Every structure is written in C-alpha cells, then in structure tokens.
Amino acid sequence: MPGPVKLSCRNLWKVYGPDPARFFVGTNDAPDALAQKMRTGGHMPAAIDVGFDVHVGETFVIMGLSGSGKSTVVRCLSRLIEPDHGQVLLDGQDLLAKSDRELIEIRRHKMGMVFQNFGLLPHLNVIENISFPLRLQGLSAEKQRARAAHVIELVGLTGREHSYPSQLSGGQQQRVGIARSLAVEPELWLLDEPFSALDPLIRRQMQDEFLRIQRVLKKSIVFITHDFLEALRIADRMAIMRDGRIVQIGTPEELILNPVDDYVAQFTGEVPRIKILRAHQCVVAMPGRPDGLPQVAPDDRIEGLLPKLAASPAGLDVLGPSGVYLGTVTAASLVETLGRAESAHPSQVAHG
Amino acid sequence: MAEPSKAQTSDRKSLLIWILVLLSVLVLAQWQSSLPDLKSYPAAWTLPATDWLNTGMDWVVGAFKPVFRALSAVMEYPLFWVSGFLGWLPWSVGTVIAVIIGYRAGAWPLAAFTGGSILYILLMGLWPDTMNSLALVAVSVPLAVLLGFGLGVAGYYSPRVERFLTPVMDITQTVPAFAYLLPILILFGFGPVVGLIAGIIFAFPPMVKNTIIGLRDVPSDIIESGLMSGATKGQLFFLVRARAGLRQILLGVNQTTMAALNMIIVASIIGGSEDIGWRVLSTLRKAEFGESLVAGIVIALMAMVLDRITYGLATRAPDMSPQQGFFGRHQFGLTVMGAAALTYLAALGLPDLQTWPDDWTVDPAGGLNFGIEVFVLWAKPVLDSVKNFIIFTLVLPLKIGLVNVVGPYTWGFTATVWHAVGYAALVAAGSGLAFWRGRRGQAITIVSFGLIMFFGLTNLTWPGASLLLIWFGFRSGGARLAFWTLAALVFILSTGSYDKAILSVQLCGLAVAASFLIGTGLGIAAAQSDPFSRILRPINDTLQTMPVFVLLIPVIMIFKIGEFSALLAIIAYAVVAPIRYTEYGLRNVSKDVIEAATSMGATRSQLLWRVKVPLAMPNIMLGLNQAIMFGISMLVVTALVGTDELGQIIYIGLSKGNFGIGFVAGMAMAVIALLADQYCRAWQKRIDAKLKGARP
Ligand SMILES: Nc1ncnc2c1ncn2[C@@H]1O[C@H](COP(=O)(O)OP(=O)(O)OP(=O)(O)O)[C@@H](O)[C@H]1O
Ligand SMILES: [Mg+2]
C-alpha cells in the first residue's frame, strides 16, 4: 500500500548549547550514551537520532508530551531550525546541503507549514494573508487572486476575504493559516499542533475539515500533536517521542495493541477500545446462523459497524479476502471482547 | 533562610554602624564651625575641571570648526527651504491640510480640535511664530526618525551595538537639555541649527528603543510563517518583521516628535529665531505674563495636536472596507492635494485667505494681565500664608536647618536650648516607639530625618553627608551601590560642585517627595474610582505632553519668581508618573488574589492596604523612579525662575558661553540622576525579592 518515500529523515540531531559540533567528532557512542554526554556537558539535546520516512500521500503524525522535541523535529525538516547532524531527504535530495537560495525555492514551491498560533500577519486581511507567499514569488495579481480564491473555497472561508485576523475566531484564523500553507500547492505539508489552540468542539470540526481536504489533495503530511485521539483519527502511521527520541513508530493500532513500553502505553491506555477493535477480533463461530446476514470485511472498525449491527440483531458475517467465512459478530461477542479488552493490559488484547 | 543567630548578629552589627554613622554626622554638624574645611569642600582640593574642559573645547573648536560649520550649513539648507515654504504657505491652505490629517488620525473630534487650535493661533496673531517652530520640528523629526530607526535596526541585529547604545541614550536623556545646548552652540555657531541638532540628539533615543522592541517582539510564529512562505532576507525584514512591528515603530515616531518639540522649545532660549518658544521666554523675562500665557497656550496646543495626530496615525486600525483602484487606494493623498489646491486657488483671489488680517486678531494679554493682578491681590493673604508656611516648615529647614530657621519672624518665637531638647526628645520618642514595635528601618529613618531637618542639608558637612550616603547605599544595594555612591561623590566634590549639588538635591528631593506622595494618593484614588480616573486621565495627558516651560508660566504669574515657584512647577511635571504607575499597578493586581482575599473576608480598606498596595509596590516604585527623572529634567528649566543650584550654573554657563562651567554642572546633574536611578533599582530589587519570597 505505501507509495514511494517522499521525505526521509535519518539520524537527525538538534542540540542546544554553546558548541554542539564537538560531540559528533569521531564518536562511536550509541545515541543514548552520546545524549547523556551532552547533558552532562551542559548541552540540551532536543532531537536525538531521529529517523522516519513519510510516503507519498501519507499522513505521518508525531506525538509526545510537551518539550519532547516535536516542534524541533518538524522545524528541522524545513530548516527553520538548523540540525546539527543527520540527513533530511526530500525526493531523495539532501535538504541540509541546499544553499539559502535553493532553500527559498523549495519553501516557495514544495513545502507548506501551519503553526500552532496561526502566524498570520496582523496588517493583512484574509485574502492578502493567503496570497502572501504568492506575492513573495512575484506572481501576477491575476494568478494570485485565482489561486487564493481556490484555497479560500477549499477551507470554507468564502465571504470573509476582506476580514482582518483580529476579526476572526481562532478556528477561522487557522483556516486562513491552512489556506495560506496550501496556496503554493506544496507537496510536503507540515502542521505543528495546528488545532491545539482551539476549543475541543472546534478542534473536532477542524479535524473533519482536515480529513476532507486531505482526501481531495492527498499531500504527504507531517502532523504534530500531543493529543492521541487526534492522532488516532488522522494518522496513517505515527511516531511517539520522548525526551528527544522516537520511542516507537507504527500505525495507531499497532501502538495501542503492542506498546513497547509503559510510556507509550500511558498514551494509548486512555483510548476507548471500541475505537480500535476491528471486526475479525470480535467474531464467534456460529454454525447454525440464519442465511443472508450482512457481510463485512475483517478490517472494518467495530465503531463503524454499530449501526449495521443494530439493524441486524442476529449478527454480521465477517468474510476474509477470498470470501472465506471467518465468523460472525454479534452483540454478545462484541460485549465479551470489549470486556476482555478493557480490563486487560493493552498488550494482551492482541493475543487474547 | 539564614540561621537566626547569624542574622541577628549581622542585624546588631548594622544597627551599631547606623548609630555610629548618625553620631558622627551629628558631631560633624555641631562642631563644623571650628573646622571650616568641613562645611564646604576646600577649594584647594578641587580639580580645575572647568579650565581643562574649556581648553579642550577650544582645541576641538580650533581643529574642527570648519567641519562643524560646514555641517551646520548643510543642516541649514533644508531648514531654509522648509521654513521658507511654511512662511509662504497661506494660512488657509495650511489649516485645510492640518484638519484633513487630523480627520485621518482621529475622525471628527481630532479634526475639530486641530481646527480649533489653529483658529486660536490665528486669532492671537501667532501664525508666523508657530510656523517657525513647526519648521524646526518638520526638519528635525524626520532626521531623528531616520537616525533612530537605523540605529534601532543595527541594535536589533547586533547585541553589541545595543549594549553600546543603551548607556549613550541614557546619557543623552539624563544630561539636562541646557547642558548640551552649550557645546552645540559653540561647535555649530549661533542660529536655529542649534535647536535642530539638539532636537535630533534629544529625540532619537525613543525611536531606537521602540524600533528594537518592535522588531524583537514580533511573535516567532509570524517570522517562521514568513520564512516558510519563501521570504528572502530582505522580504522577511521589510514585508514581515518591520511591517508586523510597525505599530510599535510608529509609536516611536510619536515619542520622538514630542521629544523634538520639547527640545526645540527649550532651545529657543538661545534666541535668534522668531519662534513661539522665544516669544514665551522673552515675554516671561519682561514679566509680561499675559502675553507669555497666550503664547504658552499655543505651545501646549501644538504639542497636543502633534501628539494626538502622530499617535492616531500610529494606532489607526487598518481600513476595514478598502476601496479598489487607483483613486480608492490613494484617496487620502488625493483628498489632501485636491483640497489644498482648491483652497490655494481661492486664496489667490482673496488676499485675506493668504495672510490672516491684523484686524481679525484679538489681544487678550492686557485683560489677562489685569485679571491676574486683581486675582493675586485678592488672594494674596491666602497665597502668602500658604507659601510662607511651606517655606518655613519644609523648604528652609531642609536647606539650612530648623536651628537656623526658627525665629520670631518665621515661627513666632525665639529658639532656645530647651526647644532643641524638646525636639530631640520628640525624635527620640518617635524612633523609640517605632523600634519598640519592631520597625527598625522606620526608627532609623526618623532619626536621620530628625537630624537632617535640625541642621539642614547644607550644614551636614561634606564628610558627614558622604558617610551617611555611602552607608545608606551599602544598606540599599550592597558594596556595588556603595561604590557608585562613592564615585559620584568623588566626581561632585572634586569638581567643586558639592555646594550647588546639595541645593539641587534639596529642591528636587522635596519636589519629588511631594509629587510622589500626591501622585501615589491620586493614583490610589483613581484605581478605586472609575469616574475619578476618567477625570484625571486627560489632565495627566496634558501635563505630560506639555513642553516643560509652559508649566512655569501660571506658577510664576501667581507666586512670582523664586524657589517656591520652581518647587510647584517641578511637582506639576513630576506628579504624573506616580499617578499613572500607581493606578496601573493597583488595577493589574491579579484577580485571583483579590478574590481569594475577598473570600477570606477582607474589607475594602484591608484589601487595598494589605493586598493591593504591597503587590503593586514594584509599579509604585517605578513611578518614583520616573518622578525623580522628570524632577531632575525640570530642575534645569526652573533655573529660569531664579533658583540657586546646579541648574542655575548651567544656565549661567549657557548665557556666558562658558562651556566648562555649564558642562561640569550638567554632568554633575546627570551623575545625580543616574545615581538616583541606581537607588531606585536597588529598592525595587529588594521589593521584588520580598514579594517573591512571600510566595510559597
Ligand atoms: N532555543 C532553545 N534553546 C535551548 N533549548 C531549547 C530551545 N528551543 C527548545 N529548547 C528545548 O528543546 C526541547 C524540545 O522543545 P520543543 O519545542 O521541540 O518541544 P515540543 O515537543 O514541541 O513541546 P510543545 O508541545 O510544548 O510544543 C525542550 O526541552 C526545550 O526546552
Ligand atoms: Mg511545540
């Protein structure tokens, strides 16, 4: 399923302090040992040996507690922060080797970024903010207007073109931020906690908008959040960071079902199991079942099957890839699996 | 927390030193007559700094005169054109332009205020003088803004430049204005250029500060979003950083304009240009108070109009419904030009629209003079008794001591030994009571003040005063502050400025203390009552935007020339800062704390005195700091009304063209100001530490 790799981040380090370079000279230390050396040497390693790939059209989420280094990593990807070590490959080309001029060209055409506090220019109105990157490129007014109008419609801001940021709600301001980052038609889309400054209700609504836009545009995305439920909703794959290191990478289900340690389990522990269980995990064999039960795929999420189950109290047949009968989901089997899953340690569910 | 025993011994030690210091002050003051070198610093021990400075200046003038004169000629060029243009400009065209700009900056109210102010100027027949002053402003402000913006950008990018600029700017703003008029006068020669250059030097620092703040405080999200939009370095600076910080930068323009105007008015003291400041001064010197007041009001109006317009333009909200097309985008410029052109055409036909006719003017000065005289005569008994009371109980005792003041003419009885004993007993009782209640600081303060009021500042003897001040510095801010105090004293003593400096401290100290008490009181009242705050605000604004000299006029009219008038003028100028800072501090005490205290059952007055005031203390102290700075800068101006301190020396130096004298006195004053600033900071630190320590 994954397409070609769009962005690849390898052994990336960012170290704050007076002289980070000296730690990388002729060292064979393991990353953790090296990081410890830096800390005792009065330096602050904010990103430690970070590595991951983002595939074309994939939404890759990085999550972690405050201060774990998420913003640092995402800024290293666009060189808003200059990494101290490692590689960032965009379409196979090392970004860290680019000159300032080349970097500006890449930012103008290939990258878009959305910020937690929106980063709107207070003296420009909506349409001017959105066409700002186009204006910097020196596009004609005609083209600017056409492209801005397109993204304004995409984010649902039609009618507010001439408002100023101070006249907009937080949710609307972030729509402007999103539209601006999309105006250059970037291939790589970076979002640093875009919805964290918003109320829970608006946040939920914006996540839906985000998913809708992504279904249309299919960008390659790096999305930062500290909210696991948000990650669960939008991530194809995700990484969990702790104190500058990535502790685990995988699909949300993998992290929930097989957390590598208690730190990851703490994030995933809060998630209601019904959000992650899939049909094949809740089946019972029912030889004498009535014919003509609705059929569902084994990977369907249980949460989405609930209305169907309500309409068909006798159960739902789960059929494998070649039409093999795997079992039936019934109200009783569902409740039983859920009960087992909620009470057990998450890592046992997969085996249970 | 240190161990109690250790703290106690160090407490006991410091108390012992306090007693020793105060005793030696007492002994020195009492027996100074037997040792004349104690009372005033022996002249033989001073350095001939004045002569050195004059020699040095002669050399500089000799070596660089052509350079400075050439510079002066260059500067005179734009001034010549601008004042030529403003002189030629028909009043009607000027009015139309000003009113439209007023409308742009503050809608109808400001347009009406601008129009009204101009009407007053025209009616009084002071249009030409006003235009001469405006020309100086119009040339010096853009230059100061450019200079300040450039330095601000440099300071923003290079911390080293900023570290260098900060003290330089502090000095240009603490050295009294008159003091650097003098070197400018010597270097650049007599003429309006002096006001221009002084205006630039005095006015660029606020621009630098606001530029640095404006550029620095742009949120990082905005900068990063600019970078991610693909901005080049230049685009990032002009389209993102400077543009997002523009409001702050324009506030710098506002402050720079006000500072330049203030300095230009002060600089008119050297005469030579028919501007409005000179009109005020020359009439003031001839005791033509009515004329002086009429012209002073013009300065006040000019200051207010310039302030409101520049402030309004700086903080103007962006146009919410922008027009499209060439005409839409340039609507304002086109309106101004169109209206000006139409008015000019009309003026071509009607000469009365070009030059305001003489028979349209009025001259209220005669009537005013008469009115003031009647009022002063009528109120004389009350005014005199107020004035005498304050002079005899506060001003004079602080200066020469109760021991020399009390007499049949002043207090109604002759002082005897028994009076002195009674006074000593009173002071002892007061400090004893404070000590018994555990307020050691208060006890020491009472004794110190008792001592100072008894002998007077001028009779403390220089070793006594130095000892007291250095020890006080040590107690306030440790060895560092003690050292700076010592350094300041060495400068003041060795340049022979001590006697005059003490008088400056006496006058300014009294005025600042009074304005601090009054201002804090008013600030507390304003924080408690919204209507009162609303009444106070425009008064404060007016007092603060007013060029300093204007405040002198009404005071002199009523109380005549002398120290008392100076005192009042300084108070009027310095009182604004404590009002503002106190109100601000009280109003910004955290809501949570207030709610918590209220829920614990604090009454309104407990809430104020036990909660709000202590928490607002850092701001109240800032108010004191500002009051001192304002007081010192006003002190020099009050030299005009006949004081007898450093300000007067500067003034004398200026009028005689003696660079050394004026400069030394100016430096002494700056040294006092900087030292006072250090003391305020030290106290502030202690208060902050106390507030922090009180928190769990
Ligand atoms: N300029 C800097 N100098 C020194 N340390 C820094 C600097 N910037 C960030 N750090 C440190 O690097 C670490 C990672 O910061 P980062 O902003 O990447 O965290 P984050 O995961 O984005 O947190 P949040 O959720 O609060 O945004 C933090 O401990 C922070 O204190
Ligand atoms: Mg962050």
PDB file of N, CA and C in Angstrom, chain B residues 400-451:
ATOM      1  N   ILE B 400      18.612  74.867  55.433  1.00  0.00           N
ATOM      2  CA  ILE B 400      19.592  75.374  56.400  1.00  0.00           C
ATOM      3  C   ILE B 400      19.325  74.888  57.822  1.00  0.00           C
ATOM      4  N   GLY B 401      18.283  74.101  58.013  1.00  0.00           N
ATOM      5  CA  GLY B 401      18.066  73.508  59.322  1.00  0.00           C
ATOM      6  C   GLY B 401      17.143  74.323  60.214  1.00  0.00           C
ATOM      7  N   LEU B 402      16.365  73.624  61.007  1.00  0.00           N
ATOM      8  CA  LEU B 402      15.458  74.295  61.948  1.00  0.00           C
ATOM      9  C   LEU B 402      16.238  75.213  62.869  1.00  0.00           C
ATOM     10  N   VAL B 403      17.427  74.779  63.204  1.00  0.00           N
ATOM     11  CA  VAL B 403      18.224  75.541  64.165  1.00  0.00           C
ATOM     12  C   VAL B 403      18.482  76.955  63.658  1.00  0.00           C
ATOM     13  N   ASN B 404      18.512  77.115  62.346  1.00  0.00           N
ATOM     14  CA  ASN B 404      18.729  78.455  61.798  1.00  0.00           C
ATOM     15  C   ASN B 404      17.445  79.136  61.355  1.00  0.00           C
ATOM     16  N   VAL B 405      16.390  78.354  61.205  1.00  0.00           N
ATOM     17  CA  VAL B 405      15.159  78.938  60.664  1.00  0.00           C
ATOM     18  C   VAL B 405      14.268  79.494  61.762  1.00  0.00           C
ATOM     19  N   VAL B 406      14.159  78.736  62.845  1.00  0.00           N
ATOM     20  CA  VAL B 406      13.190  79.130  63.859  1.00  0.00           C
ATOM     21  C   VAL B 406      13.579  80.478  64.472  1.00  0.00           C
ATOM     22  N   GLY B 407      12.655  81.392  64.402  1.00  0.00           N
ATOM     23  CA  GLY B 407      12.901  82.717  64.951  1.00  0.00           C
ATOM     24  C   GLY B 407      11.589  83.449  65.055  1.00  0.00           C
ATOM     25  N   PRO B 408      11.592  84.608  65.636  1.00  0.00           N
ATOM     26  CA  PRO B 408      10.333  85.337  65.871  1.00  0.00           C
ATOM     27  C   PRO B 408       9.609  85.637  64.560  1.00  0.00           C
ATOM     28  N   TYR B 409      10.379  85.931  63.516  1.00  0.00           N
ATOM     29  CA  TYR B 409       9.720  86.325  62.273  1.00  0.00           C
ATOM     30  C   TYR B 409       9.100  85.116  61.582  1.00  0.00           C
ATOM     31  N   THR B 410       9.780  83.967  61.639  1.00  0.00           N
ATOM     32  CA  THR B 410       9.303  82.803  60.909  1.00  0.00           C
ATOM     33  C   THR B 410       8.331  81.953  61.727  1.00  0.00           C
ATOM     34  N   TRP B 411       8.709  81.613  62.952  1.00  0.00           N
ATOM     35  CA  TRP B 411       7.889  80.688  63.721  1.00  0.00           C
ATOM     36  C   TRP B 411       7.161  81.385  64.871  1.00  0.00           C
ATOM     37  N   GLY B 412       7.486  82.649  65.084  1.00  0.00           N
ATOM     38  CA  GLY B 412       6.777  83.373  66.125  1.00  0.00           C
ATOM     39  C   GLY B 412       7.415  83.267  67.499  1.00  0.00           C
ATOM     40  N   PHE B 413       8.550  82.590  67.613  1.00  0.00           N
ATOM     41  CA  PHE B 413       9.235  82.581  68.902  1.00  0.00           C
ATOM     42  C   PHE B 413      10.727  82.399  68.668  1.00  0.00           C
ATOM     43  N   THR B 414      11.500  82.698  69.678  1.00  0.00           N
ATOM     44  CA  THR B 414      12.946  82.542  69.565  1.00  0.00           C
ATOM     45  C   THR B 414      13.336  81.158  70.054  1.00  0.00           C
ATOM     46  N   ALA B 415      14.201  80.524  69.306  1.00  0.00           N
ATOM     47  CA  ALA B 415      14.610  79.178  69.691  1.00  0.00           C
ATOM     48  C   ALA B 415      15.548  79.233  70.882  1.00  0.00           C
ATOM     49  N   THR B 416      15.319  78.356  71.848  1.00  0.00           N
ATOM     50  CA  THR B 416      16.231  78.260  72.988  1.00  0.00           C
ATOM     51  C   THR B 416      16.765  76.843  73.035  1.00  0.00           C
ATOM     52  N   VAL B 417      17.679  76.605  73.939  1.00  0.00           N
ATOM     53  CA  VAL B 417      18.216  75.262  74.109  1.00  0.00           C
ATOM     54  C   VAL B 417      17.083  74.296  74.426  1.00  0.00           C
ATOM     55  N   TRP B 418      16.112  74.797  75.199  1.00  0.00           N
ATOM     56  CA  TRP B 418      15.024  73.910  75.613  1.00  0.00           C
ATOM     57  C   TRP B 418      14.183  73.445  74.443  1.00  0.00           C
ATOM     58  N   HIS B 419      14.042  74.329  73.434  1.00  0.00           N
ATOM     59  CA  HIS B 419      13.331  73.894  72.231  1.00  0.00           C
ATOM     60  C   HIS B 419      14.081  72.758  71.555  1.00  0.00           C
ATOM     61  N   ALA B 420      15.400  72.909  71.491  1.00  0.00           N
ATOM     62  CA  ALA B 420      16.208  71.858  70.864  1.00  0.00           C
ATOM     63  C   ALA B 420      16.072  70.556  71.633  1.00  0.00           C
ATOM     64  N   VAL B 421      16.088  70.669  72.951  1.00  0.00           N
ATOM     65  CA  VAL B 421      15.952  69.464  73.778  1.00  0.00           C
ATOM     66  C   VAL B 421      14.591  68.812  73.526  1.00  0.00           C
ATOM     67  N   GLY B 422      13.573  69.648  73.473  1.00  0.00           N
ATOM     68  CA  GLY B 422      12.227  69.126  73.218  1.00  0.00           C
ATOM     69  C   GLY B 422      12.163  68.413  71.874  1.00  0.00           C
ATOM     70  N   TYR B 423      12.779  69.057  70.878  1.00  0.00           N
ATOM     71  CA  TYR B 423      12.793  68.464  69.530  1.00  0.00           C
ATOM     72  C   TYR B 423      13.493  67.115  69.553  1.00  0.00           C
ATOM     73  N   ALA B 424      14.636  67.085  70.236  1.00  0.00           N
ATOM     74  CA  ALA B 424      15.397  65.830  70.316  1.00  0.00           C
ATOM     75  C   ALA B 424      14.560  64.763  71.007  1.00  0.00           C
ATOM     76  N   ALA B 425      13.869  65.175  72.065  1.00  0.00           N
ATOM     77  CA  ALA B 425      13.048  64.202  72.801  1.00  0.00           C
ATOM     78  C   ALA B 425      11.945  63.653  71.897  1.00  0.00           C
ATOM     79  N   LEU B 426      11.358  64.560  71.091  1.00  0.00           N
ATOM     80  CA  LEU B 426      10.282  64.149  70.187  1.00  0.00           C
ATOM     81  C   LEU B 426      10.790  63.108  69.180  1.00  0.00           C
ATOM     82  N   VAL B 427      11.943  63.422  68.579  1.00  0.00           N
ATOM     83  CA  VAL B 427      12.527  62.498  67.604  1.00  0.00           C
ATOM     84  C   VAL B 427      12.851  61.175  68.279  1.00  0.00           C
ATOM     85  N   ALA B 428      13.445  61.262  69.483  1.00  0.00           N
ATOM     86  CA  ALA B 428      13.812  60.039  70.203  1.00  0.00           C
ATOM     87  C   ALA B 428      12.566  59.218  70.507  1.00  0.00           C
ATOM     88  N   ALA B 429      11.506  59.910  70.945  1.00  0.00           N
ATOM     89  CA  ALA B 429      10.271  59.194  71.288  1.00  0.00           C
ATOM     90  C   ALA B 429       9.709  58.492  70.052  1.00  0.00           C
ATOM     91  N   GLY B 430       9.678  59.234  68.928  1.00  0.00           N
ATOM     92  CA  GLY B 430       9.138  58.648  67.694  1.00  0.00           C
ATOM     93  C   GLY B 430       9.919  57.417  67.276  1.00  0.00           C
ATOM     94  N   SER B 431      11.244  57.541  67.270  1.00  0.00           N
ATOM     95  CA  SER B 431      12.027  56.401  66.801  1.00  0.00           C
ATOM     96  C   SER B 431      11.990  55.287  67.828  1.00  0.00           C
ATOM     97  N   GLY B 432      11.930  55.653  69.113  1.00  0.00           N
ATOM     98  CA  GLY B 432      11.823  54.624  70.158  1.00  0.00           C
ATOM     99  C   GLY B 432      10.561  53.803  69.977  1.00  0.00           C
ATOM    100  N   LEU B 433       9.471  54.519  69.695  1.00  0.00           N
ATOM    101  CA  LEU B 433       8.188  53.827  69.501  1.00  0.00           C
ATOM    102  C   LEU B 433       8.279  52.856  68.314  1.00  0.00           C
ATOM    103  N   ALA B 434       8.868  53.370  67.221  1.00  0.00           N
ATOM    104  CA  ALA B 434       8.997  52.531  66.030  1.00  0.00           C
ATOM    105  C   ALA B 434       9.856  51.319  66.341  1.00  0.00           C
ATOM    106  N   PHE B 435      10.940  51.554  67.080  1.00  0.00           N
ATOM    107  CA  PHE B 435      11.853  50.461  67.405  1.00  0.00           C
ATOM    108  C   PHE B 435      11.155  49.411  68.263  1.00  0.00           C
ATOM    109  N   TRP B 436      10.406  49.918  69.223  1.00  0.00           N
ATOM    110  CA  TRP B 436       9.704  49.027  70.147  1.00  0.00           C
ATOM    111  C   TRP B 436       8.685  48.149  69.402  1.00  0.00           C
ATOM    112  N   ARG B 437       8.115  48.731  68.324  1.00  0.00           N
ATOM    113  CA  ARG B 437       7.161  47.948  67.537  1.00  0.00           C
ATOM    114  C   ARG B 437       7.846  47.068  66.498  1.00  0.00           C
ATOM    115  N   GLY B 438       9.155  47.025  66.551  1.00  0.00           N
ATOM    116  CA  GLY B 438       9.869  46.120  65.653  1.00  0.00           C
ATOM    117  C   GLY B 438      10.173  46.712  64.288  1.00  0.00           C
ATOM    118  N   ARG B 439       9.873  48.010  64.127  1.00  0.00           N
ATOM    119  CA  ARG B 439      10.134  48.641  62.821  1.00  0.00           C
ATOM    120  C   ARG B 439      11.478  49.354  62.876  1.00  0.00           C
ATOM    121  N   ARG B 440      12.550  48.603  62.685  1.00  0.00           N
ATOM    122  CA  ARG B 440      13.871  49.215  62.840  1.00  0.00           C
ATOM    123  C   ARG B 440      14.164  50.223  61.754  1.00  0.00           C
ATOM    124  N   GLY B 441      13.766  49.860  60.527  1.00  0.00           N
ATOM    125  CA  GLY B 441      14.009  50.765  59.410  1.00  0.00           C
ATOM    126  C   GLY B 441      13.351  52.119  59.656  1.00  0.00           C
ATOM    127  N   GLN B 442      12.119  52.040  60.169  1.00  0.00           N
ATOM    128  CA  GLN B 442      11.384  53.275  60.433  1.00  0.00           C
ATOM    129  C   GLN B 442      12.099  54.106  61.499  1.00  0.00           C
ATOM    130  N   ALA B 443      12.570  53.430  62.537  1.00  0.00           N
ATOM    131  CA  ALA B 443      13.256  54.134  63.618  1.00  0.00           C
ATOM    132  C   ALA B 443      14.466  54.877  63.082  1.00  0.00           C
ATOM    133  N   ILE B 444      15.243  54.176  62.249  1.00  0.00           N
ATOM    134  CA  ILE B 444      16.443  54.810  61.690  1.00  0.00           C
ATOM    135  C   ILE B 444      16.061  55.979  60.801  1.00  0.00           C
ATOM    136  N   THR B 445      14.992  55.800  60.001  1.00  0.00           N
ATOM    137  CA  THR B 445      14.544  56.890  59.130  1.00  0.00           C
ATOM    138  C   THR B 445      14.170  58.117  59.948  1.00  0.00           C
ATOM    139  N   ILE B 446      13.453  57.893  61.034  1.00  0.00           N
ATOM    140  CA  ILE B 446      13.009  59.034  61.843  1.00  0.00           C
ATOM    141  C   ILE B 446      14.206  59.797  62.399  1.00  0.00           C
ATOM    142  N   VAL B 447      15.174  59.060  62.922  1.00  0.00           N
ATOM    143  CA  VAL B 447      16.359  59.742  63.477  1.00  0.00           C
ATOM    144  C   VAL B 447      17.089  60.501  62.380  1.00  0.00           C
ATOM    145  N   SER B 448      17.278  59.840  61.221  1.00  0.00           N
ATOM    146  CA  SER B 448      18.013  60.512  60.140  1.00  0.00           C
ATOM    147  C   SER B 448      17.319  61.800  59.744  1.00  0.00           C
ATOM    148  N   PHE B 449      15.992  61.718  59.544  1.00  0.00           N
ATOM    149  CA  PHE B 449      15.273  62.923  59.136  1.00  0.00           C
ATOM    150  C   PHE B 449      15.287  63.983  60.210  1.00  0.00           C
ATOM    151  N   GLY B 450      15.174  63.525  61.457  1.00  0.00           N
ATOM    152  CA  GLY B 450      15.240  64.478  62.558  1.00  0.00           C
ATOM    153  C   GLY B 450      16.537  65.260  62.503  1.00  0.00           C
ATOM    154  N   LEU B 451      17.590  64.521  62.265  1.00  0.00           N
ATOM    155  CA  LEU B 451      18.926  65.127  62.200  1.00  0.00           C
ATOM    156  C   LEU B 451      19.019  66.102  61.040  1.00  0.00           C
TER     157      LEU B 451
END
